[in-house]
Amino acid sequence: MIQKILYLRNFASKVNGASYNLQEVGLGKALVRKGFDCDIVYYNDHKETHLEQVYRHEGCTLRIIWLHGFKFLSNSIYRDVLNHSFLAAYDWVISTEYNQIMTYLLSRKCPEKLVLYHGPYRDNTYALIRRLYDTLLLPKVTKSLRCTFVKSDLAKRYLEDKGFHNVVTLGVGLDRSKVEGKFNNDNNDNSGNDKSEGREKNPEVADELRRLGDRPVLLYVGVLEERRNIRFMLGVFKKILQKHPCCLLLMVGDGRKADTDRYWAYAHELGLTDSILHFPRVEQRHLWQIYGAADAMLFPTHYDIFGMVLLESMLFRVPIISSVNGGSVTLIEDGVSGVILSSFSEEEWVSRVSELLDNAELRQSMAEQAFLTVERMSWDRIAEEMLSHSRIQPMQPMHHPMQSGQERGTAT
């Protein structure tokens, strides 16, 4: 009999797998390849429950349960999950984030099955509610977990400061099947060969990218919001243009209209409008076109649990200049596989970016080291470590995990 794993994303927001590389699906596929059935619960803002089969491997299945939840602040409380008959069907339950109400409720319902996989590394919003949670509920949670895993060393220190013990840093993997396609690892060479053969191309994106020519290109991918420090990035880019007047900033992402209107007004004020190419949205399967056009990635975020765009940039050999955040400190060795800057000094950022733009050999070296990092940060490796620490093994014999290019997925 195949053992079953339940994996809950407890945030009360609906996800979009077409435009974002979903961590839960990546880990879920790896667990299926290890010999388990896996169900992922995602928040559904409709009353109806929708079941979607997304992947099969050697008799094991990954499904998404789109489940309506009661929304409280950023929490989603899934009453159906808390039913004994629902939980009884699973041998192991993964909950996300220590301070989500569902984590506490599950620690009361099924402590012997419960595993925490946590990402945040500092207190942000709802300070009073968090203090109440930490005072009244946290002591019970820390005593009622089978294992505690985190996505970064920053998150590990954060939980340890709150009283958690035996916290294990796993990092985050990348579901390469979502972005890679028939990606050729040598796509950045100068041989003149067409490395896009066999991959689906978005003709509208291709037409826009032709405008770039051979100009140096800086890339930003992500939400346009205050947390991501967009105005700072535009200020840095303004000063970079003084040294590299032909440079272009390629931006992929969107945000609230009030925010984006403010950013575009600031870009116009700085005289940047003609030096920015913006795509509000590009699907995962077409991202190879975007990364293939870039010379370096800018990621000046004030806070990010683990930016998937960092892993994507590393996969496509685009060197990264990043602030200190959960993903960067876990993935990047400063000066070797990318650049990490601890300050938001425009002069320092301009200096490090210019150093990369002026030195093709340095860009190539960092890109190659970054690609090796992605090779190590696989979901299969993370799933294996998670299972090992949890002392859970499949009940049926398994073959060795298949590589991403051999995966078989079925969407319904």
Short mmCIF file of C-alpha atoms in Angstrom, two decimals:
data_model
loop_
_atom_site.label_atom_id
_atom_site.label_comp_id
_atom_site.label_asym_id
_atom_site.label_seq_id
_atom_site.Cartn_x
_atom_site.Cartn_y
_atom_site.Cartn_z
CA MET A 1 0.00 0.00 0.00
CA ILE A 2 1.36 3.41 -1.00
CA GLN A 3 1.79 5.89 1.83
CA LYS A 4 0.16 9.31 1.46
CA ILE A 5 1.51 12.78 2.23
CA LEU A 6 -0.60 15.91 2.71
CA TYR A 7 1.11 19.24 2.01
CA LEU A 8 -0.70 22.47 2.98
CA ARG A 9 0.05 25.95 1.73
CA ASN A 10 -1.64 27.92 4.47
CA PHE A 11 -1.60 31.40 2.99
CA ALA A 12 -5.05 32.66 2.01
CA SER A 13 -4.20 33.58 -1.57
CA LYS A 14 -4.79 31.73 -4.81
CA VAL A 15 -1.66 30.71 -6.71
CA ASN A 16 -1.00 30.63 -10.45
CA GLY A 17 1.22 27.83 -11.68
CA ALA A 18 1.47 29.24 -15.22
CA SER A 19 3.36 32.36 -14.13
CA TYR A 20 5.16 31.12 -11.00
CA ASN A 21 7.31 28.10 -10.24
CA LEU A 22 5.34 26.68 -7.32
CA GLN A 23 7.54 25.25 -4.59
CA GLU A 24 4.84 22.89 -3.32
CA VAL A 25 4.46 21.28 -6.74
CA GLY A 26 8.22 20.90 -7.15
CA LEU A 27 8.61 19.17 -3.78
CA GLY A 28 5.42 17.18 -4.34
CA LYS A 29 6.77 15.75 -7.60
CA ALA A 30 9.99 14.75 -5.85
CA LEU A 31 8.04 12.98 -3.08
CA VAL A 32 6.04 11.12 -5.72
CA ARG A 33 9.30 10.02 -7.35
CA LYS A 34 10.34 8.71 -3.91
CA GLY A 35 7.32 6.38 -3.85
CA PHE A 36 4.56 8.37 -2.11
CA ASP A 37 1.17 9.67 -3.14
CA CYS A 38 1.03 13.39 -2.39
CA ASP A 39 -1.87 15.84 -2.13
CA ILE A 40 -1.29 19.60 -2.03
CA VAL A 41 -3.94 21.87 -0.51
CA TYR A 42 -4.16 25.30 -2.14
CA TYR A 43 -6.56 28.06 -1.17
CA ASN A 44 -9.66 28.35 -3.33
CA ASP A 45 -11.78 31.50 -3.11
CA HIS A 46 -14.84 29.59 -4.37
CA LYS A 47 -16.97 27.30 -2.23
CA GLU A 48 -16.54 24.29 -4.49
CA THR A 49 -13.63 21.91 -3.96
CA HIS A 50 -11.72 21.17 -7.14
CA LEU A 51 -9.39 18.19 -7.52
CA GLU A 52 -6.58 18.30 -10.10
CA GLN A 53 -4.15 15.50 -10.94
CA VAL A 54 -0.88 17.08 -12.07
CA TYR A 55 1.75 14.33 -12.08
CA ARG A 56 2.23 10.54 -12.05
CA HIS A 57 5.33 8.43 -11.67
CA GLU A 58 5.51 4.63 -11.43
CA GLY A 59 2.04 4.26 -9.93
CA CYS A 60 2.25 7.22 -7.54
CA THR A 61 0.23 10.42 -7.99
CA LEU A 62 0.47 14.12 -7.19
CA ARG A 63 -2.85 15.92 -6.86
CA ILE A 64 -3.84 19.49 -6.04
CA ILE A 65 -6.89 19.96 -3.83
CA TRP A 66 -8.25 23.44 -4.44
CA LEU A 67 -10.04 23.87 -1.13
CA HIS A 68 -12.08 26.75 0.22
CA GLY A 69 -10.76 28.08 3.50
CA PHE A 70 -11.89 30.57 6.10
CA LYS A 71 -9.70 33.64 5.64
CA PHE A 72 -8.26 35.40 8.69
CA LEU A 73 -5.63 38.04 7.86
CA SER A 74 -3.07 36.07 5.80
CA ASN A 75 -4.20 32.77 7.33
CA SER A 76 -6.40 30.21 5.67
CA ILE A 77 -8.21 27.82 7.98
CA TYR A 78 -9.31 24.64 6.18
CA ARG A 79 -12.11 23.17 8.26
CA ASP A 80 -12.42 20.12 6.01
CA VAL A 81 -8.78 19.22 6.64
CA LEU A 82 -9.32 19.26 10.40
CA ASN A 83 -11.91 16.48 10.18
CA HIS A 84 -10.58 13.22 11.62
CA SER A 85 -11.70 11.27 8.56
CA PHE A 86 -9.74 13.61 6.27
CA LEU A 87 -6.48 13.45 8.23
CA ALA A 88 -6.79 9.70 8.77
CA ALA A 89 -6.13 9.14 5.06
CA TYR A 90 -2.57 10.53 5.36
CA ASP A 91 0.57 9.12 6.91
CA TRP A 92 2.41 12.43 7.04
CA VAL A 93 1.31 16.10 7.02
CA ILE A 94 3.51 19.05 5.96
CA SER A 95 2.40 22.48 7.19
CA THR A 96 3.87 25.79 6.06
CA GLU A 97 4.94 28.54 8.48
CA TYR A 98 5.04 28.20 12.27
CA ASN A 99 2.65 31.09 12.95
CA GLN A 100 -0.19 30.06 10.64
CA ILE A 101 -3.30 29.04 12.58
CA MET A 102 -3.47 25.76 10.66
CA THR A 103 -0.04 24.79 11.98
CA TYR A 104 -1.26 25.19 15.55
CA LEU A 105 -4.55 23.36 14.91
CA LEU A 106 -2.74 20.47 13.21
CA SER A 107 -0.30 20.27 16.12
CA ARG A 108 -3.35 19.53 18.30
CA LYS A 109 -4.97 17.14 15.81
CA CYS A 110 -2.06 15.03 14.51
CA PRO A 111 1.24 15.83 16.24
CA GLU A 112 2.70 12.41 15.43
CA LYS A 113 2.29 13.12 11.69
CA LEU A 114 3.11 16.82 11.55
CA VAL A 115 6.18 18.29 9.86
CA LEU A 116 6.85 22.04 9.59
CA TYR A 117 8.49 23.57 6.50
CA HIS A 118 9.04 27.25 7.28
CA GLY A 119 10.31 30.19 5.22
CA PRO A 120 9.99 33.66 6.87
CA TYR A 121 13.01 34.91 8.82
CA ARG A 122 11.71 38.00 10.62
CA ASP A 123 8.54 39.40 12.14
CA ASN A 124 6.75 41.59 9.63
CA THR A 125 3.05 42.40 9.83
CA TYR A 126 0.41 42.02 12.57
CA ALA A 127 2.89 42.49 15.42
CA LEU A 128 0.28 42.30 18.22
CA ILE A 129 -1.32 39.13 16.86
CA ARG A 130 2.10 37.54 16.42
CA ARG A 131 3.05 38.34 20.01
CA LEU A 132 -0.19 36.76 21.23
CA TYR A 133 0.43 33.69 19.08
CA ASP A 134 4.01 33.38 20.33
CA THR A 135 2.91 33.72 23.95
CA LEU A 136 -0.16 31.51 23.97
CA LEU A 137 0.23 28.96 21.16
CA LEU A 138 3.87 28.69 20.14
CA PRO A 139 5.01 26.62 23.18
CA LYS A 140 2.47 23.96 22.24
CA VAL A 141 3.57 23.96 18.60
CA THR A 142 7.26 23.51 19.39
CA LYS A 143 6.46 20.42 21.47
CA SER A 144 4.18 18.85 18.86
CA LEU A 145 6.20 18.50 15.67
CA ARG A 146 7.75 15.42 14.17
CA CYS A 147 10.41 17.57 12.43
CA THR A 148 11.12 21.24 11.71
CA PHE A 149 12.62 22.27 8.36
CA VAL A 150 13.42 25.74 7.03
CA LYS A 151 14.24 27.26 3.67
CA SER A 152 17.28 29.32 4.72
CA ASP A 153 19.81 29.74 7.50
CA LEU A 154 18.19 33.10 8.28
CA ALA A 155 14.93 31.25 8.93
CA LYS A 156 16.78 28.69 11.06
CA ARG A 157 18.16 31.40 13.36
CA TYR A 158 14.74 33.05 13.46
CA LEU A 159 12.99 29.87 14.68
CA GLU A 160 15.76 28.99 17.10
CA ASP A 161 15.40 32.43 18.69
CA LYS A 162 11.72 31.59 19.20
CA GLY A 163 12.49 28.34 21.03
CA PHE A 164 12.53 25.72 18.25
CA HIS A 165 15.09 22.93 18.51
CA ASN A 166 16.70 20.58 15.98
CA VAL A 167 15.86 22.88 13.06
CA VAL A 168 17.23 21.65 9.72
CA THR A 169 17.94 23.95 6.76
CA LEU A 170 16.84 22.32 3.50
CA GLY A 171 16.79 25.28 1.14
CA VAL A 172 14.46 25.34 -1.86
CA GLY A 173 14.63 23.51 -5.19
CA LEU A 174 13.53 24.40 -8.69
CA ASP A 175 11.05 22.47 -10.80
CA ARG A 176 13.14 22.65 -13.94
CA SER A 177 10.46 21.04 -16.09
CA LYS A 178 8.44 24.28 -15.74
CA VAL A 179 11.09 26.56 -17.22
CA GLU A 180 13.69 24.37 -18.90
CA GLY A 181 11.97 22.49 -21.71
CA LYS A 182 14.73 21.36 -24.04
CA PHE A 183 17.11 23.89 -22.55
CA ASN A 184 20.65 23.54 -23.86
CA ASN A 185 23.27 24.14 -21.18
CA ASP A 186 25.51 25.88 -23.71
CA ASN A 187 22.99 28.51 -24.74
CA ASN A 188 25.28 31.40 -23.83
CA ASP A 189 28.09 30.54 -26.19
CA ASN A 190 28.98 32.74 -29.15
CA SER A 191 28.99 30.08 -31.84
CA GLY A 192 26.01 31.57 -33.64
CA ASN A 193 24.06 28.31 -33.35
CA ASP A 194 20.35 28.54 -32.65
CA LYS A 195 19.98 27.16 -29.13
CA SER A 196 16.22 27.75 -28.99
CA GLU A 197 15.39 24.92 -31.39
CA GLY A 198 12.71 22.63 -29.98
CA ARG A 199 11.49 25.09 -27.35
CA GLU A 200 8.20 26.93 -27.49
CA LYS A 201 8.69 30.58 -28.31
CA ASN A 202 6.33 33.45 -27.50
CA PRO A 203 6.35 35.49 -30.73
CA GLU A 204 5.31 38.72 -29.00
CA VAL A 205 8.15 38.41 -26.50
CA ALA A 206 10.56 37.56 -29.31
CA ASP A 207 9.50 40.64 -31.31
CA GLU A 208 10.07 42.93 -28.34
CA LEU A 209 13.42 41.37 -27.48
CA ARG A 210 14.70 42.01 -31.00
CA ARG A 211 14.80 45.69 -30.03
CA LEU A 212 17.65 44.93 -27.65
CA GLY A 213 20.20 44.14 -30.32
CA ASP A 214 23.61 43.72 -28.69
CA ARG A 215 23.00 46.27 -25.93
CA PRO A 216 23.94 45.25 -22.37
CA VAL A 217 20.80 44.18 -20.50
CA LEU A 218 20.03 44.20 -16.78
CA LEU A 219 17.06 42.09 -15.71
CA TYR A 220 14.50 42.32 -12.93
CA VAL A 221 11.80 39.64 -12.52
CA GLY A 222 9.18 39.89 -9.77
CA VAL A 223 6.30 41.83 -8.31
CA LEU A 224 6.49 45.61 -8.59
CA GLU A 225 5.97 46.63 -4.96
CA GLU A 226 7.66 48.59 -2.19
CA ARG A 227 9.18 45.49 -0.60
CA ARG A 228 11.14 44.87 -3.78
CA ASN A 229 12.79 48.31 -3.65
CA ILE A 230 11.82 49.33 -7.18
CA ARG A 231 12.57 53.05 -6.80
CA PHE A 232 16.05 52.24 -5.50
CA MET A 233 16.66 49.98 -8.51
CA LEU A 234 15.58 52.75 -10.89
CA GLY A 235 17.94 55.18 -9.16
CA VAL A 236 20.80 52.71 -9.51
CA PHE A 237 19.98 52.17 -13.16
CA LYS A 238 20.01 55.94 -13.79
CA LYS A 239 23.62 56.09 -12.53
CA ILE A 240 24.61 52.96 -14.47
CA LEU A 241 23.51 54.69 -17.67
CA GLN A 242 26.10 57.39 -17.01
CA LYS A 243 28.80 54.71 -17.38
CA HIS A 244 26.96 52.45 -19.84
CA PRO A 245 24.67 54.72 -21.88
CA CYS A 246 23.52 51.87 -24.14
CA CYS A 247 22.36 49.68 -21.22
CA LEU A 248 18.73 48.59 -21.04
CA LEU A 249 16.64 47.50 -18.04
CA LEU A 250 14.36 44.53 -18.81
CA MET A 251 11.57 44.27 -16.23
CA VAL A 252 9.10 41.38 -15.94
CA GLY A 253 6.26 41.66 -13.45
CA ASP A 254 3.30 43.73 -12.36
CA GLY A 255 1.78 45.11 -9.18
CA ARG A 256 -1.01 47.24 -7.82
CA LYS A 257 -1.89 50.10 -10.18
CA ALA A 258 -1.18 52.71 -7.50
CA ASP A 259 2.34 51.31 -7.09
CA THR A 260 3.14 50.83 -10.77
CA ASP A 261 1.85 54.30 -11.67
CA ARG A 262 4.22 55.73 -9.08
CA TYR A 263 7.19 53.73 -10.40
CA TRP A 264 6.59 54.65 -14.02
CA ALA A 265 6.20 58.32 -13.06
CA TYR A 266 9.55 58.13 -11.25
CA ALA A 267 11.17 56.41 -14.23
CA HIS A 268 9.86 59.22 -16.47
CA GLU A 269 11.19 61.82 -14.02
CA LEU A 270 14.64 60.21 -14.21
CA GLY A 271 14.50 60.09 -18.01
CA LEU A 272 14.55 56.28 -18.12
CA THR A 273 11.44 55.58 -20.19
CA ASP A 274 13.30 54.83 -23.43
CA SER A 275 15.79 52.58 -21.61
CA ILE A 276 13.23 50.23 -20.01
CA LEU A 277 11.49 47.28 -21.66
CA HIS A 278 8.61 46.00 -19.52
CA PHE A 279 6.53 42.80 -19.70
CA PRO A 280 3.72 42.69 -17.12
CA ARG A 281 3.60 38.89 -17.36
CA VAL A 282 5.55 36.09 -19.05
CA GLU A 283 4.55 32.45 -18.54
CA GLN A 284 7.10 30.05 -17.06
CA ARG A 285 7.44 28.11 -20.32
CA HIS A 286 8.64 31.26 -22.09
CA LEU A 287 11.06 32.55 -19.46
CA TRP A 288 14.04 31.08 -21.31
CA GLN A 289 13.62 33.91 -23.81
CA ILE A 290 13.82 36.54 -21.07
CA TYR A 291 16.84 35.11 -19.26
CA GLY A 292 18.60 34.43 -22.55
CA ALA A 293 18.55 38.17 -23.30
CA ALA A 294 20.07 39.28 -19.97
CA ASP A 295 23.66 39.97 -18.91
CA ALA A 296 22.93 40.28 -15.18
CA MET A 297 20.00 40.07 -12.75
CA LEU A 298 19.20 42.80 -10.20
CA PHE A 299 17.46 41.70 -6.99
CA PRO A 300 17.54 44.62 -4.49
CA THR A 301 14.63 43.39 -2.37
CA HIS A 302 14.25 44.54 1.23
CA TYR A 303 12.90 41.10 2.15
CA ASP A 304 12.32 37.81 0.39
CA ILE A 305 11.84 34.36 1.90
CA PHE A 306 13.49 32.57 -1.03
CA GLY A 307 13.21 34.20 -4.44
CA MET A 308 12.60 31.57 -7.09
CA VAL A 309 13.94 34.03 -9.66
CA LEU A 310 17.38 33.54 -8.11
CA LEU A 311 17.27 29.84 -8.91
CA GLU A 312 15.92 30.56 -12.39
CA SER A 313 18.72 33.05 -13.06
CA MET A 314 21.30 30.53 -11.93
CA LEU A 315 19.79 27.85 -14.14
CA PHE A 316 19.98 30.10 -17.18
CA ARG A 317 23.49 31.31 -16.29
CA VAL A 318 22.61 34.93 -15.57
CA PRO A 319 24.87 36.33 -12.79
CA ILE A 320 22.99 37.93 -9.88
CA ILE A 321 23.55 41.12 -7.88
CA SER A 322 21.33 40.76 -4.80
CA SER A 323 20.61 42.22 -1.41
CA VAL A 324 20.81 40.08 1.73
CA ASN A 325 17.72 37.84 1.84
CA GLY A 326 16.79 34.22 2.50
CA GLY A 327 17.60 32.98 -0.98
CA SER A 328 20.76 34.95 -1.62
CA VAL A 329 22.57 33.95 1.58
CA THR A 330 21.67 30.30 0.96
CA LEU A 331 22.59 30.19 -2.72
CA ILE A 332 25.28 32.77 -3.44
CA GLU A 333 28.93 32.93 -2.46
CA ASP A 334 29.76 36.60 -2.87
CA GLY A 335 32.22 37.21 -5.66
CA VAL A 336 32.17 33.57 -6.74
CA SER A 337 28.63 32.55 -7.78
CA GLY A 338 27.13 36.05 -7.68
CA VAL A 339 27.19 39.29 -5.72
CA ILE A 340 25.56 39.97 -2.33
CA LEU A 341 25.43 43.56 -1.07
CA SER A 342 24.57 44.25 2.57
CA SER A 343 23.81 47.95 2.05
CA PHE A 344 21.53 49.96 -0.20
CA SER A 345 24.20 52.42 -1.27
CA GLU A 346 23.54 53.40 -4.87
CA GLU A 347 27.26 53.98 -5.41
CA GLU A 348 28.15 50.47 -4.20
CA TRP A 349 25.48 48.86 -6.36
CA VAL A 350 26.55 50.86 -9.41
CA SER A 351 30.18 49.87 -8.85
CA ARG A 352 29.47 46.14 -8.58
CA VAL A 353 27.05 46.12 -11.53
CA SER A 354 29.52 48.07 -13.69
CA GLU A 355 32.26 45.62 -12.74
CA LEU A 356 30.14 42.78 -14.12
CA LEU A 357 29.14 44.63 -17.28
CA ASP A 358 32.79 45.48 -18.00
CA ASN A 359 34.13 41.97 -17.42
CA ALA A 360 32.74 39.21 -19.62
CA GLU A 361 35.08 36.61 -18.08
CA LEU A 362 33.81 37.43 -14.58
CA ARG A 363 30.21 37.15 -15.74
CA GLN A 364 30.94 33.78 -17.32
CA SER A 365 32.76 32.48 -14.23
CA MET A 366 29.96 33.53 -11.87
CA ALA A 367 27.35 32.09 -14.20
CA GLU A 368 29.07 28.70 -14.29
CA GLN A 369 29.45 28.56 -10.51
CA ALA A 370 25.81 29.57 -10.11
CA PHE A 371 24.69 26.79 -12.46
CA LEU A 372 26.56 24.24 -10.34
CA THR A 373 24.63 25.54 -7.32
CA VAL A 374 21.31 24.89 -9.05
CA GLU A 375 22.46 21.38 -9.84
CA ARG A 376 22.89 20.79 -6.10
CA MET A 377 19.59 22.47 -5.14
CA SER A 378 17.30 19.81 -6.57
CA TRP A 379 13.91 18.93 -5.14
CA ASP A 380 14.93 15.27 -5.25
CA ARG A 381 17.83 16.00 -2.90
CA ILE A 382 15.61 18.06 -0.61
CA ALA A 383 12.92 15.36 -0.52
CA GLU A 384 15.53 12.71 0.28
CA GLU A 385 16.89 14.79 3.18
CA MET A 386 13.40 15.54 4.48
CA LEU A 387 12.46 11.87 4.45
CA SER A 388 15.73 10.87 6.08
CA HIS A 389 15.33 13.26 9.01
CA SER A 390 11.67 12.30 9.39
CA ARG A 391 12.57 8.58 9.30
CA ILE A 392 9.84 7.92 6.76
CA GLN A 393 10.34 5.42 3.95
CA PRO A 394 7.99 4.31 1.18
CA MET A 395 6.33 0.94 1.64
CA GLN A 396 7.11 -0.23 -1.89
CA PRO A 397 10.47 -0.74 -3.61
CA MET A 398 11.52 2.20 -5.76
CA HIS A 399 13.92 2.71 -8.63
CA HIS A 400 16.37 5.61 -8.69
CA PRO A 401 14.70 9.03 -9.18
CA MET A 402 14.30 10.10 -12.78
CA GLN A 403 15.87 13.31 -13.99
CA SER A 404 13.70 16.34 -14.73
CA GLY A 405 13.84 15.79 -18.47
CA GLN A 406 12.33 12.33 -18.06
CA GLU A 407 9.39 13.35 -15.88
CA ARG A 408 5.92 12.37 -16.95
CA GLY A 409 3.18 14.76 -15.95
CA THR A 410 -0.54 14.59 -16.66
CA ALA A 411 -2.77 17.60 -16.17
CA THR A 412 -6.51 17.29 -15.91
#
